[in-house]
Tab-separated table of C-alpha atoms and ligand atoms in Angstrom:
chain	number	residue	atom	x	y	z
J	1	MET	CA	-155.060	-181.231	-143.091
J	2	GLN	CA	-153.202	-179.392	-140.349
J	3	THR	CA	-149.516	-180.362	-140.048
J	4	THR	CA	-148.047	-179.817	-136.585
J	5	VAL	CA	-144.316	-179.353	-136.024
J	6	PHE	CA	-142.784	-180.489	-132.731
J	7	CYS	CA	-139.284	-180.573	-131.335
J	8	ALA	CA	-137.784	-184.065	-131.711
J	9	ASN	CA	-136.197	-183.791	-128.231
J	10	ASP	CA	-139.564	-183.841	-126.487
J	11	SER	CA	-140.229	-187.388	-125.240
J	12	GLU	CA	-143.985	-186.782	-124.935
J	13	LYS	CA	-144.150	-185.751	-128.589
J	14	LEU	CA	-142.109	-188.800	-129.597
J	15	ALA	CA	-144.649	-191.002	-127.801
J	16	ALA	CA	-147.501	-189.136	-129.554
J	17	ALA	CA	-145.763	-189.684	-132.903
J	18	GLY	CA	-145.543	-193.410	-132.126
J	19	ALA	CA	-149.269	-193.605	-131.391
J	20	LEU	CA	-150.093	-191.651	-134.554
J	21	LEU	CA	-147.978	-194.024	-136.655
J	22	ARG	CA	-149.567	-197.121	-135.088
J	23	GLY	CA	-152.950	-195.690	-136.048
J	24	GLY	CA	-151.975	-195.220	-139.720
J	25	GLY	CA	-150.745	-191.598	-139.576
J	26	LEU	CA	-147.782	-190.030	-141.395
J	27	VAL	CA	-144.920	-188.414	-139.483
J	28	ALA	CA	-141.791	-186.799	-140.940
J	29	ILE	CA	-138.782	-187.709	-138.818
J	30	PRO	CA	-135.164	-186.568	-138.683
J	31	THR	CA	-132.535	-189.186	-139.484
J	32	GLU	CA	-128.762	-188.928	-139.807
J	33	THR	CA	-129.080	-188.994	-143.647
J	34	VAL	CA	-132.117	-186.878	-144.689
J	35	TYR	CA	-135.605	-186.409	-143.210
J	36	GLY	CA	-137.875	-189.432	-143.744
J	37	LEU	CA	-141.655	-189.567	-144.220
J	38	ALA	CA	-142.596	-192.463	-141.950
J	39	CYS	CA	-145.615	-194.753	-141.704
J	40	SER	CA	-146.193	-198.222	-140.257
J	41	ALA	CA	-144.690	-200.768	-142.682
J	42	PHE	CA	-147.574	-203.117	-141.916
J	43	ARG	CA	-150.450	-200.745	-142.739
J	44	PRO	CA	-150.883	-200.800	-146.525
J	45	GLU	CA	-153.359	-197.891	-146.494
J	46	ALA	CA	-150.816	-195.692	-144.661
J	47	VAL	CA	-148.095	-196.752	-147.119
J	48	SER	CA	-150.359	-195.719	-150.006
J	49	ARG	CA	-150.838	-192.309	-148.355
J	50	VAL	CA	-147.049	-191.835	-148.298
J	51	PHE	CA	-146.888	-192.394	-152.068
J	52	ALA	CA	-149.800	-189.974	-152.583
J	53	ALA	CA	-148.328	-187.262	-150.295
J	54	LYS	CA	-144.996	-187.342	-152.156
J	55	GLY	CA	-146.374	-187.932	-155.657
J	56	ARG	CA	-144.068	-190.961	-155.837
J	57	PRO	CA	-144.489	-193.628	-158.562
J	58	SER	CA	-146.064	-196.667	-156.855
J	59	ASP	CA	-143.454	-199.121	-158.205
J	60	ASN	CA	-140.566	-197.270	-156.484
J	61	PRO	CA	-140.195	-199.236	-153.213
J	62	LEU	CA	-139.697	-197.818	-149.726
J	63	ILE	CA	-136.930	-198.536	-147.234
J	64	VAL	CA	-138.129	-200.030	-143.927
J	65	HIS	CA	-136.526	-198.671	-140.747
J	66	ILE	CA	-135.930	-200.763	-137.623
J	67	CYS	CA	-134.632	-200.016	-134.131
J	68	GLU	CA	-133.457	-203.496	-133.110
J	69	LEU	CA	-131.974	-206.418	-134.992
J	70	SER	CA	-134.748	-208.769	-133.808
J	71	GLN	CA	-137.131	-206.884	-136.159
J	72	LEU	CA	-135.231	-208.245	-139.180
J	73	SER	CA	-137.090	-211.554	-138.922
J	74	LEU	CA	-140.397	-209.675	-139.406
J	75	LEU	CA	-139.134	-208.291	-142.732
J	76	TRP	CA	-136.770	-210.791	-144.382
J	77	ALA	CA	-137.648	-214.411	-145.220
J	78	GLU	CA	-134.080	-215.388	-144.291
J	79	ILE	CA	-131.326	-213.276	-142.838
J	80	PRO	CA	-128.185	-213.505	-145.013
J	81	PRO	CA	-125.155	-214.146	-142.753
J	82	GLU	CA	-123.268	-211.336	-144.533
J	83	ALA	CA	-126.048	-208.938	-143.503
J	84	LEU	CA	-125.265	-209.635	-139.864
J	85	ARG	CA	-121.557	-208.991	-140.455
J	86	LEU	CA	-122.315	-205.695	-142.143
J	87	ALA	CA	-124.887	-204.801	-139.466
J	88	GLU	CA	-122.226	-205.354	-136.833
J	89	ALA	CA	-119.918	-202.914	-138.643
J	90	PHE	CA	-122.333	-200.236	-139.931
J	91	TRP	CA	-125.605	-200.337	-137.951
J	92	PRO	CA	-126.991	-198.223	-136.563
J	93	GLY	CA	-126.038	-195.958	-139.474
J	94	PRO	CA	-126.497	-194.917	-143.113
J	95	LEU	CA	-126.444	-198.385	-144.760
J	96	THR	CA	-129.555	-199.985	-146.319
J	97	MET	CA	-129.502	-203.692	-147.223
J	98	ILE	CA	-131.840	-205.510	-149.612
J	99	ALA	CA	-132.796	-209.186	-149.136
J	100	ARG	CA	-135.778	-211.480	-149.923
J	101	LYS	CA	-138.888	-210.245	-148.176
J	102	HIS	CA	-140.961	-212.012	-145.557
J	103	PRO	CA	-144.408	-212.912	-146.973
J	104	SER	CA	-146.098	-210.605	-144.445
J	105	VAL	CA	-144.462	-207.429	-145.840
J	106	PRO	CA	-147.164	-205.649	-147.887
J	107	ASP	CA	-146.640	-205.319	-151.650
J	108	GLU	CA	-147.325	-201.582	-151.311
J	109	VAL	CA	-143.990	-201.219	-149.464
J	110	THR	CA	-141.917	-203.141	-152.015
J	111	GLY	CA	-143.634	-201.929	-155.171
J	112	GLY	CA	-144.497	-205.576	-155.893
J	113	LEU	CA	-140.858	-206.799	-155.658
J	114	ASP	CA	-140.044	-209.964	-153.702
J	115	THR	CA	-137.254	-208.148	-151.874
J	116	VAL	CA	-137.277	-205.466	-149.193
J	117	ALA	CA	-134.729	-202.806	-148.252
J	118	VAL	CA	-134.003	-202.374	-144.523
J	119	ARG	CA	-132.063	-199.790	-142.527
J	120	PHE	CA	-131.310	-199.285	-138.827
J	121	PRO	CA	-130.838	-195.510	-138.408
J	122	SER	CA	-128.533	-194.051	-135.772
J	123	HIS	CA	-130.412	-190.783	-135.147
J	124	PRO	CA	-131.726	-190.970	-131.553
J	125	ALA	CA	-135.109	-189.407	-132.437
J	126	ALA	CA	-135.603	-191.791	-135.383
J	127	ARG	CA	-134.867	-194.770	-133.150
J	128	ALA	CA	-137.121	-193.430	-130.389
J	129	VAL	CA	-140.046	-192.988	-132.816
J	130	ILE	CA	-139.652	-196.509	-134.229
J	131	ALA	CA	-139.552	-197.871	-130.679
J	132	ALA	CA	-142.609	-195.807	-129.690
J	133	ALA	CA	-144.531	-197.030	-132.757
J	134	GLY	CA	-143.638	-200.618	-131.844
J	135	VAL	CA	-143.415	-201.576	-135.550
J	136	PRO	CA	-140.859	-201.131	-138.334
J	137	LEU	CA	-141.501	-197.896	-140.249
J	138	ALA	CA	-141.484	-197.569	-144.023
J	139	ALA	CA	-139.946	-194.180	-144.845
J	140	PRO	CA	-138.817	-192.580	-148.109
J	141	SER	CA	-137.244	-189.121	-148.084
J	142	ALA	CA	-139.767	-186.512	-146.861
J	143	ASN	CA	-139.787	-184.358	-150.028
J	144	LEU	CA	-142.139	-184.047	-152.982
J	145	SER	CA	-140.917	-186.459	-155.671
J	146	GLY	CA	-138.577	-184.526	-157.945
J	147	SER	CA	-137.424	-181.920	-155.411
J	148	PRO	CA	-134.130	-182.202	-153.482
J	149	SER	CA	-134.254	-184.422	-150.400
J	150	PRO	CA	-134.921	-182.449	-147.190
J	151	THR	CA	-132.100	-181.934	-144.719
J	152	SER	CA	-134.047	-179.661	-142.335
J	153	ALA	CA	-137.582	-179.527	-140.940
J	154	ALA	CA	-138.120	-176.274	-142.890
J	155	HIS	CA	-137.497	-178.167	-146.163
J	156	VAL	CA	-140.093	-180.780	-145.153
J	157	CYS	CA	-142.590	-178.046	-144.238
J	158	ARG	CA	-142.176	-176.386	-147.614
J	159	ASP	CA	-142.873	-179.638	-149.495
J	160	LEU	CA	-145.391	-181.504	-147.348
J	161	SER	CA	-147.222	-179.046	-145.083
J	162	GLY	CA	-150.962	-179.819	-145.241
J	163	ARG	CA	-150.335	-183.353	-146.560
J	164	ILE	CA	-149.119	-185.141	-143.404
J	165	GLU	CA	-150.048	-185.112	-139.713
J	166	MET	CA	-146.760	-184.309	-137.987
J	167	ILE	CA	-143.170	-183.150	-138.493
J	168	LEU	CA	-140.540	-183.759	-135.817
J	169	ASP	CA	-137.808	-181.114	-135.978
J	170	GLY	CA	-134.408	-182.538	-135.075
J	171	GLY	CA	-132.299	-179.787	-136.674
J	172	ASP	CA	-130.038	-180.263	-139.693
J	173	CYS	CA	-129.108	-183.785	-140.805
J	174	ASP	CA	-125.530	-184.933	-140.121
J	175	PHE	CA	-124.812	-186.699	-143.444
J	176	GLY	CA	-127.143	-184.848	-145.818
J	177	VAL	CA	-127.354	-187.498	-148.556
J	178	GLU	CA	-129.493	-190.642	-148.551
J	179	SER	CA	-128.170	-193.979	-147.260
J	180	THR	CA	-125.943	-196.343	-149.211
J	181	VAL	CA	-128.189	-199.047	-150.732
J	182	LEU	CA	-126.563	-202.499	-151.010
J	183	ASP	CA	-128.270	-205.379	-152.833
J	184	LEU	CA	-127.542	-208.722	-151.130
J	185	THR	CA	-129.785	-210.783	-153.433
J	186	ARG	CA	-127.252	-211.240	-156.253
J	187	THR	CA	-123.536	-211.923	-156.188
J	188	PRO	CA	-121.342	-210.047	-156.180
J	189	PHE	CA	-123.256	-207.724	-153.860
J	190	ALA	CA	-123.797	-204.377	-155.555
J	191	VAL	CA	-124.131	-200.793	-154.345
J	192	LEU	CA	-127.278	-199.504	-156.080
J	193	ARG	CA	-127.095	-196.044	-154.527
J	194	PRO	CA	-123.859	-194.585	-153.118
J	195	GLY	CA	-123.968	-192.939	-149.700
J	196	SER	CA	-121.699	-192.134	-146.795
J	197	VAL	CA	-120.761	-195.808	-146.347
J	198	THR	CA	-118.408	-196.141	-149.342
J	199	PRO	CA	-117.784	-199.307	-151.425
J	200	GLU	CA	-114.264	-199.323	-149.996
J	201	MET	CA	-115.628	-199.384	-146.435
J	202	LEU	CA	-117.943	-202.275	-147.398
J	203	ARG	CA	-115.087	-204.187	-149.052
J	204	SER	CA	-113.131	-204.298	-145.813
J	205	HIS	CA	-115.893	-206.678	-144.626
J	206	ILE	CA	-117.121	-208.287	-147.904
J	207	PRO	CA	-114.187	-208.202	-150.349
J	208	ASP	CA	-115.998	-208.346	-153.703
J	209	VAL	CA	-118.660	-205.620	-153.341
J	210	ILE	CA	-119.139	-203.771	-156.649
J	211	THR	CA	-120.826	-200.492	-157.619
J	212	ASP	CA	-123.677	-200.896	-160.094
J	213	PRO	CA	-122.607	-199.224	-163.355
J	214	ALA	CA	-125.922	-197.316	-163.553
J	215	VAL	CA	-124.774	-195.191	-160.585
J	216	LEU	CA	-122.820	-192.805	-162.821
J	217	ARG	CA	-124.545	-193.099	-166.175
J	218	PRO	CA	-128.137	-193.117	-167.408
J	219	LEU	CA	-129.830	-196.483	-167.992
J	220	ALA	CA	-129.413	-197.633	-171.577
J	221	GLU	CA	-132.518	-198.081	-173.733
J	222	GLY	CA	-134.231	-201.310	-172.605
J	223	GLU	CA	-131.758	-201.884	-169.715
J	224	ALA	CA	-133.464	-203.284	-166.584
J	225	ALA	CA	-132.950	-201.154	-163.464
J	226	ARG	CA	-131.664	-203.127	-160.477
J	227	SER	CA	-133.299	-200.479	-158.349
J	228	PRO	CA	-136.559	-198.890	-159.544
J	229	GLY	CA	-135.264	-195.521	-158.293
J	230	MET	CA	-132.691	-195.554	-161.128
J	231	LYS	CA	-135.496	-195.292	-163.703
J	232	TYR	CA	-136.906	-192.098	-162.354
J	233	ARG	CA	-135.872	-188.542	-162.880
J	234	HIS	CA	-134.755	-187.441	-159.444
J	235	TYR	CA	-134.208	-183.871	-158.479
J	236	ALA	CA	-133.472	-181.769	-161.557
J	237	PRO	CA	-133.851	-177.969	-161.616
J	238	ASN	CA	-135.898	-176.307	-164.327
J	239	CYS	CA	-132.775	-175.055	-166.067
J	240	PRO	CA	-129.893	-177.129	-167.486
J	241	VAL	CA	-127.204	-178.130	-164.980
J	242	ILE	CA	-123.646	-178.753	-166.182
J	243	ALA	CA	-121.615	-180.839	-163.723
J	244	LEU	CA	-117.876	-180.119	-163.942
J	245	SER	CA	-115.870	-182.940	-162.408
J	246	GLY	CA	-112.213	-182.510	-161.484
J	247	PRO	CA	-109.946	-180.187	-159.490
J	248	GLY	CA	-111.714	-176.978	-158.379
J	249	ALA	CA	-109.102	-174.744	-160.021
J	250	GLY	CA	-109.909	-176.293	-163.410
J	251	SER	CA	-113.695	-176.146	-163.078
J	252	ALA	CA	-113.489	-172.532	-161.817
J	253	GLN	CA	-111.435	-171.608	-164.880
J	254	TYR	CA	-113.904	-173.391	-167.179
J	255	ILE	CA	-116.840	-171.543	-165.614
J	256	ARG	CA	-115.123	-168.150	-165.964
J	257	ALA	CA	-114.430	-168.859	-169.633
J	258	ASN	CA	-117.891	-170.180	-170.502
J	259	ARG	CA	-120.497	-168.525	-168.327
J	260	ARG	CA	-122.946	-166.004	-169.736
J	261	GLU	CA	-125.389	-163.472	-168.315
J	262	GLY	CA	-128.120	-165.328	-166.390
J	263	ASP	CA	-125.980	-168.348	-165.448
J	264	ALA	CA	-125.534	-169.367	-161.798
J	265	VAL	CA	-122.792	-171.326	-160.041
J	266	LEU	CA	-122.843	-174.071	-157.421
J	267	CYS	CA	-119.293	-174.003	-156.134
J	268	PHE	CA	-116.834	-175.219	-153.547
J	269	GLU	CA	-116.554	-172.875	-150.565
J	270	GLU	CA	-112.979	-171.913	-151.497
J	271	TYR	CA	-114.217	-170.373	-154.797
J	272	LEU	CA	-117.281	-168.489	-153.538
J	273	ARG	CA	-115.484	-165.142	-153.443
J	274	THR	CA	-114.248	-165.517	-157.002
J	275	PHE	CA	-117.870	-165.884	-158.159
J	276	ALA	CA	-119.130	-162.845	-156.219
J	277	ASP	CA	-120.130	-161.179	-159.507
J	278	CYS	CA	-122.818	-163.761	-160.394
J	279	PRO	CA	-125.515	-165.750	-158.541
J	280	SER	CA	-123.471	-168.348	-156.651
J	281	VAL	CA	-123.966	-170.709	-153.723
J	282	SER	CA	-121.291	-172.853	-152.088
J	283	TYR	CA	-122.029	-176.322	-150.748
J	284	GLY	CA	-118.880	-177.203	-148.823
J	285	ARG	CA	-115.101	-177.459	-148.800
J	286	GLU	CA	-113.544	-178.993	-151.916
J	287	LYS	CA	-111.523	-181.735	-150.224
J	288	ASP	CA	-114.123	-182.647	-147.598
J	289	ALA	CA	-116.571	-185.269	-148.910
J	290	ALA	CA	-118.685	-185.190	-145.719
J	291	ASP	CA	-118.970	-181.382	-145.810
J	292	LEU	CA	-120.040	-181.405	-149.484
J	293	ALA	CA	-122.650	-184.118	-148.848
J	294	ARG	CA	-124.027	-182.236	-145.841
J	295	GLY	CA	-124.499	-179.000	-147.786
J	296	LEU	CA	-125.539	-180.256	-151.214
J	297	TYR	CA	-129.340	-180.416	-151.040
J	298	ALA	CA	-129.811	-177.179	-149.074
J	299	SER	CA	-127.617	-175.368	-151.626
J	300	LEU	CA	-129.569	-176.838	-154.544
J	301	ARG	CA	-132.786	-175.662	-152.884
J	302	LEU	CA	-131.294	-172.160	-152.604
J	303	LEU	CA	-130.496	-172.096	-156.323
J	304	ASP	CA	-133.795	-173.640	-157.366
J	305	GLY	CA	-136.485	-171.398	-158.778
J	306	GLY	CA	-134.007	-168.534	-159.217
J	307	GLY	CA	-134.892	-168.269	-162.899
J	308	HIS	CA	-131.283	-168.999	-163.922
J	309	ALA	CA	-130.410	-169.788	-167.537
J	310	ARG	CA	-127.948	-172.572	-166.603
J	311	ILE	CA	-126.267	-173.806	-163.435
J	312	PHE	CA	-122.564	-174.702	-163.549
J	313	ALA	CA	-121.751	-177.084	-160.699
J	314	GLN	CA	-118.228	-177.698	-159.437
J	315	CYS	CA	-118.148	-181.428	-158.818
J	316	PRO	CA	-115.460	-183.534	-157.104
J	317	PRO	CA	-113.291	-185.896	-159.167
J	318	LEU	CA	-114.623	-189.406	-159.753
J	319	SER	CA	-113.478	-191.470	-156.780
J	320	GLU	CA	-115.265	-193.720	-154.339
J	321	GLU	CA	-114.891	-191.211	-151.519
J	322	TYR	CA	-116.995	-188.621	-153.379
J	323	LEU	CA	-119.330	-191.041	-155.178
J	324	ALA	CA	-122.472	-190.070	-153.214
J	325	VAL	CA	-122.089	-186.372	-154.104
J	326	THR	CA	-121.042	-187.036	-157.715
J	327	ASN	CA	-124.002	-189.387	-158.232
J	328	ARG	CA	-126.546	-186.818	-156.934
J	329	LEU	CA	-125.022	-184.027	-159.048
J	330	CYS	CA	-124.889	-186.246	-162.149
J	331	ARG	CA	-128.580	-187.010	-161.702
J	332	ALA	CA	-129.460	-183.336	-161.155
J	333	ALA	CA	-127.498	-182.627	-164.367
J	334	GLY	CA	-129.293	-185.385	-166.299
J	335	PHE	CA	-125.805	-186.988	-166.522
J	336	HIS	CA	-124.507	-183.930	-168.408
J	337	ILE	CA	-121.013	-184.108	-166.945
J	338	LEU	CA	-117.674	-182.791	-168.193
J	339	HIS	CA	-114.388	-184.172	-166.866
J	340	LEU	CA	-111.775	-181.425	-166.604
J	341	ASP	CA	-108.090	-181.213	-165.718
J	342	GLU	CA	-106.584	-178.624	-163.340
J	343	LYS	CA	-106.353	-176.098	-166.189
J	344	GLY	CA	-110.046	-176.448	-167.123
J	345	ALA	CA	-109.406	-178.485	-170.294
J	346	GLU	CA	-111.753	-181.374	-171.075
J	347	LEU	CA	-110.187	-184.814	-170.536
Q	401	LIG	P1	-135.857	-193.112	-150.860
Q	401	LIG	O1	-136.963	-193.860	-150.230
Q	401	LIG	O2	-136.305	-191.841	-151.482
Q	401	LIG	O3	-134.662	-192.980	-149.958
Q	401	LIG	O4	-135.371	-194.070	-152.034
Q	401	LIG	C1	-135.140	-195.437	-151.759
Q	401	LIG	C2	-134.307	-196.012	-152.863
Q	401	LIG	O5	-134.061	-197.390	-152.594
Q	401	LIG	C3	-135.012	-195.930	-154.218
Q	401	LIG	O6	-134.064	-195.634	-155.215
Q	401	LIG	C4	-135.552	-197.341	-154.383
Q	401	LIG	O7	-135.724	-197.673	-155.746
Q	401	LIG	C5	-134.484	-198.181	-153.687
Q	401	LIG	N1	-135.049	-199.442	-153.182
Q	401	LIG	C6	-135.888	-199.592	-152.128
Q	401	LIG	N2	-136.252	-200.890	-151.988
Q	401	LIG	C7	-135.640	-201.583	-152.987
Q	401	LIG	C8	-135.630	-202.960	-153.388
Q	401	LIG	N3	-136.334	-203.878	-152.738
Q	401	LIG	N4	-134.884	-203.298	-154.480
Q	401	LIG	C9	-134.158	-202.360	-155.158
Q	401	LIG	N5	-134.136	-201.039	-154.814
Q	401	LIG	C10	-134.864	-200.652	-153.754
Q	402	LIG	MG1	-136.003	-189.916	-152.150
């Protein structure tokens, strides 16, 4: 299959993407979080093609994207009143909410669950494509399962060229990590995947929001995943990754003391020069959670396939502000994480 790449600013191409999607085609679209691989949420055969193109396990459900609140009644059996409060505060934007599904939502989208995750993206091209398609779009991240999520059209091309009809290039993504996923079907409401909308931001609207404990540790043997995505190995490089959480000065000292020939470093921008003598990539400024999130996946892609023995990753301290970045790095490290003080000693 030939994959064509168009500029996401071109209104004719956006209309063509809409028609393609209505007819069961697959289109990768820019969003404010990461690029999504979109299909009509109401065409089960197109949904199945998305799973096949990505190599995604069929029980890992997709998020459905809308461009107006009236589309919620097509997707949810009942609209929880709290969802409307949160929508008022955070939509359009990087928050996904899970509620009981409407019977007409195909099982292919939800992986057989009786709930469905919905998001209203803020990216103008994403909204324009959903509007042009005239239906809500199911869209997981537009990467091959197991590789880092794509934050540019070039990343999508590398993973999915020849497997999908169209890629819309909208430049680099603003946030760079996937949306916050909030489960509204059990109380207290729980964050199943941290993103740019932090638990603290959610709690200023719904006071008792919690973070699911499986966000920062592996599932225990026999433990049921509240989100099927928690069961699966996400991005993990071929070599061991050691996540070093704490002040940058401490993790830098630890790396200098412990690294060996063949090791590589994923570091904060402030430390890049001090690691000039080994393969090193920076992903953002230490104290800037948004900057780190924006750069993380592209930096991991740069390090990937470099034939490194191990990757040491400087990782922010554990706090809600940095939870999205820490969670992705913990997963890439197979939860191999060391907590260090400012001198590089293990806590
Ligand atoms: P992605 O599509 O790659 O952004 O991943 C979507 C994430 O949301 C995965 O971790 C899914 O397991 C999770 N998810 C989607 N729908 C549901 C749902 N109905 N219940 C629980 N988790 C969900
Ligand atoms: Mg994904």
